Coordinates of C-alpha atoms in Angstrom, one line a residue:
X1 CA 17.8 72.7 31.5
X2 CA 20.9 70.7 32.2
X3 CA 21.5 67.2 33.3
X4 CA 23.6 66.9 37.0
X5 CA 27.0 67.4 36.5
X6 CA 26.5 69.3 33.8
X7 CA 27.0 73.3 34.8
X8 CA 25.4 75.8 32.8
X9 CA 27.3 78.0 30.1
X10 CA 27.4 81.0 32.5
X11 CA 29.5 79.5 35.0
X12 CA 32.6 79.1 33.0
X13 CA 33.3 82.8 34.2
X14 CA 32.0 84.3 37.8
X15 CA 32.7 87.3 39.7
X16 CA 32.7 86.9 43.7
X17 CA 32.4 89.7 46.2
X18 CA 32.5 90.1 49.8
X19 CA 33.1 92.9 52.6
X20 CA 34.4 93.1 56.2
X21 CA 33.1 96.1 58.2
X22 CA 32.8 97.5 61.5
X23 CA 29.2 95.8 62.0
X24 CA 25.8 94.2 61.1
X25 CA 24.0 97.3 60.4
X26 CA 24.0 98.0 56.4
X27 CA 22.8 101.5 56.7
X28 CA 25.6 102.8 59.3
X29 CA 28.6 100.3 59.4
X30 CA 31.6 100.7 57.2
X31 CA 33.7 98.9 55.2
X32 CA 37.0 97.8 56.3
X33 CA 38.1 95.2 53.9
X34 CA 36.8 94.1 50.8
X35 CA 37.3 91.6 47.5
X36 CA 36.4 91.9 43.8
X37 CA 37.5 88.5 42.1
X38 CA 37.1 86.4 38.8
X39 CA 36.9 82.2 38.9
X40 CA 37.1 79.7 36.4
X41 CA 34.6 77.1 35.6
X42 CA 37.3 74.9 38.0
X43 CA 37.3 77.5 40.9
X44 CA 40.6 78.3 39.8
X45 CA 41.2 82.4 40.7
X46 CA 41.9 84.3 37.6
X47 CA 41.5 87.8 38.7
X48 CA 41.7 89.4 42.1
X49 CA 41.6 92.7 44.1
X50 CA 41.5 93.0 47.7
X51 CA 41.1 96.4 49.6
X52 CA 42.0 98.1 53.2
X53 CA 40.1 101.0 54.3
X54 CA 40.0 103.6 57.1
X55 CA 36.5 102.9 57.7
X56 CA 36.7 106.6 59.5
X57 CA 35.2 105.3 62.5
X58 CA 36.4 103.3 65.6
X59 CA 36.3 99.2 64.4
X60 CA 34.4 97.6 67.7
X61 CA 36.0 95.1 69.5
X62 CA 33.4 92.4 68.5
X63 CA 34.1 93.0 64.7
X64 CA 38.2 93.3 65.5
X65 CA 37.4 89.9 67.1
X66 CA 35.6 88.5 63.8
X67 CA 38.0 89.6 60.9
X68 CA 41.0 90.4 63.1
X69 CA 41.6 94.3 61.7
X70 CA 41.7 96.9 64.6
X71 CA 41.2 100.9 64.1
X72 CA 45.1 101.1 64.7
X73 CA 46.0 99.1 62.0
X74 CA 43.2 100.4 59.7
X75 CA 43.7 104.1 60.4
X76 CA 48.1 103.1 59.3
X77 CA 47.5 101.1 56.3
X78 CA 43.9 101.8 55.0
X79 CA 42.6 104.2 52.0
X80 CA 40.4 106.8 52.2
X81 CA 37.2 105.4 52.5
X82 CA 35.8 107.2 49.4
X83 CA 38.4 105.8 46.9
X84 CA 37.8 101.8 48.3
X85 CA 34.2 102.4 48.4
X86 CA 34.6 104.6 44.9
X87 CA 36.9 101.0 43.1
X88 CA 34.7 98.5 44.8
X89 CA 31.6 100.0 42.8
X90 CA 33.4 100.2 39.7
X91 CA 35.1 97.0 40.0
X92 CA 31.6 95.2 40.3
X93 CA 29.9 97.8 37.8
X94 CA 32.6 96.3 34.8
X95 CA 31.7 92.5 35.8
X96 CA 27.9 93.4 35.7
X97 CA 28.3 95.3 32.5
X98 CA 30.3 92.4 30.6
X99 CA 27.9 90.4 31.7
X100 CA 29.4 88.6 34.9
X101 CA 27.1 86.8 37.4
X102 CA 28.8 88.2 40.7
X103 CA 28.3 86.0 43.7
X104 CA 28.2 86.9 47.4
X105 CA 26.5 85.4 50.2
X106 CA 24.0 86.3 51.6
X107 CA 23.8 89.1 48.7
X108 CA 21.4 91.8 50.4
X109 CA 23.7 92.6 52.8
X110 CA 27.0 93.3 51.0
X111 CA 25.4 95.1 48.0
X112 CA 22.7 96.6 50.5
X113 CA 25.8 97.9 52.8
X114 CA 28.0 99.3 49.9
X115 CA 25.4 101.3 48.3
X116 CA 25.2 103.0 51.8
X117 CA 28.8 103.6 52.0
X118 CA 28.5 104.9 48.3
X119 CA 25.8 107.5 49.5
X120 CA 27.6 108.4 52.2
X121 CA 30.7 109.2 50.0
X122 CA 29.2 110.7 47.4
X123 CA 30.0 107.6 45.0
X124 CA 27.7 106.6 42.2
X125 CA 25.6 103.5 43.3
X126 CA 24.5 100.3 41.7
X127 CA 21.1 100.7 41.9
X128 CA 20.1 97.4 40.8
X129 CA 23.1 94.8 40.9
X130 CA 22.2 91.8 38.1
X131 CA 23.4 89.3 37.9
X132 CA 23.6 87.8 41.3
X133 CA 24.3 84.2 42.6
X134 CA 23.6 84.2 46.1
X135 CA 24.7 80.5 46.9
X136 CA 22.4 81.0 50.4
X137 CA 19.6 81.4 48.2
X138 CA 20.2 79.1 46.3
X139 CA 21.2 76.3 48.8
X140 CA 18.3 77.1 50.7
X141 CA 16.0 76.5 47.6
X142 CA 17.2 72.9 46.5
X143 CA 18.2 71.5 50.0
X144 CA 15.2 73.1 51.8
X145 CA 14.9 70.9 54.5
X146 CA 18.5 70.0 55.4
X147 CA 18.8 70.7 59.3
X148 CA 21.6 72.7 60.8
X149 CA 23.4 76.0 60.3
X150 CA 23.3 77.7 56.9
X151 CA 26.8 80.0 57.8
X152 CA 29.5 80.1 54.8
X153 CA 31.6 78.0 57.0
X154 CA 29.2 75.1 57.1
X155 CA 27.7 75.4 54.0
X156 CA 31.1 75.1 52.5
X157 CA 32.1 72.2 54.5
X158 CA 28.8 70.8 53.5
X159 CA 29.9 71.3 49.5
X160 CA 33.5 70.1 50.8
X161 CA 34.6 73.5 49.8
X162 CA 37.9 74.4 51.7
X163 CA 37.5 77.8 53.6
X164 CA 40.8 78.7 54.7
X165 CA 40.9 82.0 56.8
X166 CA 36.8 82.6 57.4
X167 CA 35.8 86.3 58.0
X168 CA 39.0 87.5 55.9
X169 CA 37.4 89.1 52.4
X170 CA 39.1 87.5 49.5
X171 CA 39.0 84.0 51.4
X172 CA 35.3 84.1 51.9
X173 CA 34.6 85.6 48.5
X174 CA 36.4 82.7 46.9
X175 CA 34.7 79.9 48.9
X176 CA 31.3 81.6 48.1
X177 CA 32.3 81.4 44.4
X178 CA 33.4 77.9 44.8
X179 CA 30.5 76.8 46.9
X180 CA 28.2 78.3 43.6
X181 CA 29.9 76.4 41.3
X182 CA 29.3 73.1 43.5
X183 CA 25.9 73.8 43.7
X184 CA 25.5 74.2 39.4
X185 CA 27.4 70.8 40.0
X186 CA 25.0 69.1 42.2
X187 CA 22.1 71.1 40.6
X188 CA 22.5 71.1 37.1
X189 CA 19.2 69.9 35.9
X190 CA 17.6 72.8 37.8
X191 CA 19.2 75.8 36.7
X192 CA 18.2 77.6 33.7
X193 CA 20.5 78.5 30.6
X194 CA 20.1 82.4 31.2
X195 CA 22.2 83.5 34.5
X196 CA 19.4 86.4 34.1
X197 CA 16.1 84.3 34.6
X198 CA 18.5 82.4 37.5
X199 CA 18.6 86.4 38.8
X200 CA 14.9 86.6 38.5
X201 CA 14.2 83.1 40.2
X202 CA 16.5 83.9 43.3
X203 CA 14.1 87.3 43.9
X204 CA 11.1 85.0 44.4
X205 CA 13.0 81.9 46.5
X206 CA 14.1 84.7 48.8
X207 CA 11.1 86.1 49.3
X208 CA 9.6 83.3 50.2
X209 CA 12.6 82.0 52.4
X210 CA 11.8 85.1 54.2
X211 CA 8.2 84.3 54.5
X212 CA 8.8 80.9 55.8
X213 CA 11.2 82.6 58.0
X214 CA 8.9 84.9 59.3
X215 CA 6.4 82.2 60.0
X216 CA 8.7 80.0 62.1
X217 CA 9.9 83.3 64.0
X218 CA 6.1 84.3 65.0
X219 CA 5.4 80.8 65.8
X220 CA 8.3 80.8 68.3
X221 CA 7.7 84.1 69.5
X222 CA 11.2 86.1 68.3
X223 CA 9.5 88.6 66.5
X224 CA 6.7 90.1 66.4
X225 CA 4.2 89.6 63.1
X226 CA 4.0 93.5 62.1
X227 CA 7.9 93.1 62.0
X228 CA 8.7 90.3 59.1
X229 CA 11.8 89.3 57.9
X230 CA 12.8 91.4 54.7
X231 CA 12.7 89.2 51.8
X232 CA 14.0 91.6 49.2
X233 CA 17.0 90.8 47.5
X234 CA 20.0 91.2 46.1
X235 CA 19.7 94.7 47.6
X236 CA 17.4 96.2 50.6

């Protein structure tokens, strides 16, 4: 364990990931932009790689309106879906391999999303992305009962993490990293030493997030209780 202000060993180095597509829905939306970076323990950006596709299909006007990138200008100045999708995968696939914890926010839903795009492609898949820091998770676990929105935007603001540019891939990818690294600041005594068991821990907090979620939900009468929230992470 480590005392506050004291970051474990694994956050000297960390991978961050995020995608802009054409929607919400992981199994038939596209990608249309994506980042693959590397911070420093200080947030600094040592390594980055952004990407512009031709999703393939028409961009709605309601994601044009969230990340700005319209079918026109993706259809000029994008790449073939299959090579973004095809570097994306390997990109991520060195960082896990060497041992990087990647982080995204809100992990199911990029990793869940590209491994539909690879299938769709004909791309080998991550099967089983590890290790992940999903600052959403993890805010959610040692802040549970903070009121308010849990968005990127104000959880950054929260961490006084300057996002600059929400909804454009590398800038959202970089604040997610440097939100992380706040909370291993703020949280120090409560992470373990192994960025794996921190993998293993984040399974069961979001699980039961999704629980108390689902609870909440049925007690307000949004869902219904044979329909749950999915709890299974860093990929659905």
């Amino acid at each position: 364990m480590f005392l506050p202000g004291r970051p474990p060993e694994w956050a000297r180095r960390i991978g961050v990931f995020d995608l802009e597509t054409t929607g919400i829905d992981v199994t038939r939306d596209r990608i249309v932009t994506a980042h693959v970076g590397v911070l420093d323990e200080t947030g600094t950006v040592v390594e980055a790689r952004s990407w512009l596709a031709d999703p393939g299909i028409a961009i709605p006007q309601g994601a044009e309106a969230v990340h700005g990138i319209s079918t026109a200008h993706a259809r000029a100045h994008g790449r073939p879906a299959r090579e973004v999708v095809a570097e994306v995968t390997g990109a991520l696939a060195d960082l896990f391999a060497a041992g990087t914890p990647v982080v995204a926010y809100n992990a199911p839903y990029d990793f869940s999303l590209l491994r539909h795009e690879a299938a769709r492609h004909g791309v080998s898949q991550i099967e089983n992305p590890s290790p992940v820091i999903d600052p959403l998770v993890l805010d959610k676990a040692f802040d549970t009962y903070r009121r308010g929105k849990r968005t990127l935007s104000v959880v950054a603001e929260h961490y006084r993490v300057v996002l600059d540019g929400a909804h454009e891939a590398a800038a959202d990818a970089v604040a997610a990293g440097r939100v992380a690294l706040a909370l291993c600041e703020r949280f120090g005594d409560l992470l373990p030493a192994a960025v794996t068991e921190l993998h293993t821990n984040q399974i069961a907090w979001a699980r039961s997030q999704a629980e108390s979620l689902t609870e909440y939900f049925v007690r307000i009468g949004r869902i219904d209780p044979l329909d749950p929230v999915d709890g299974r992470w860093p990929i659905r």
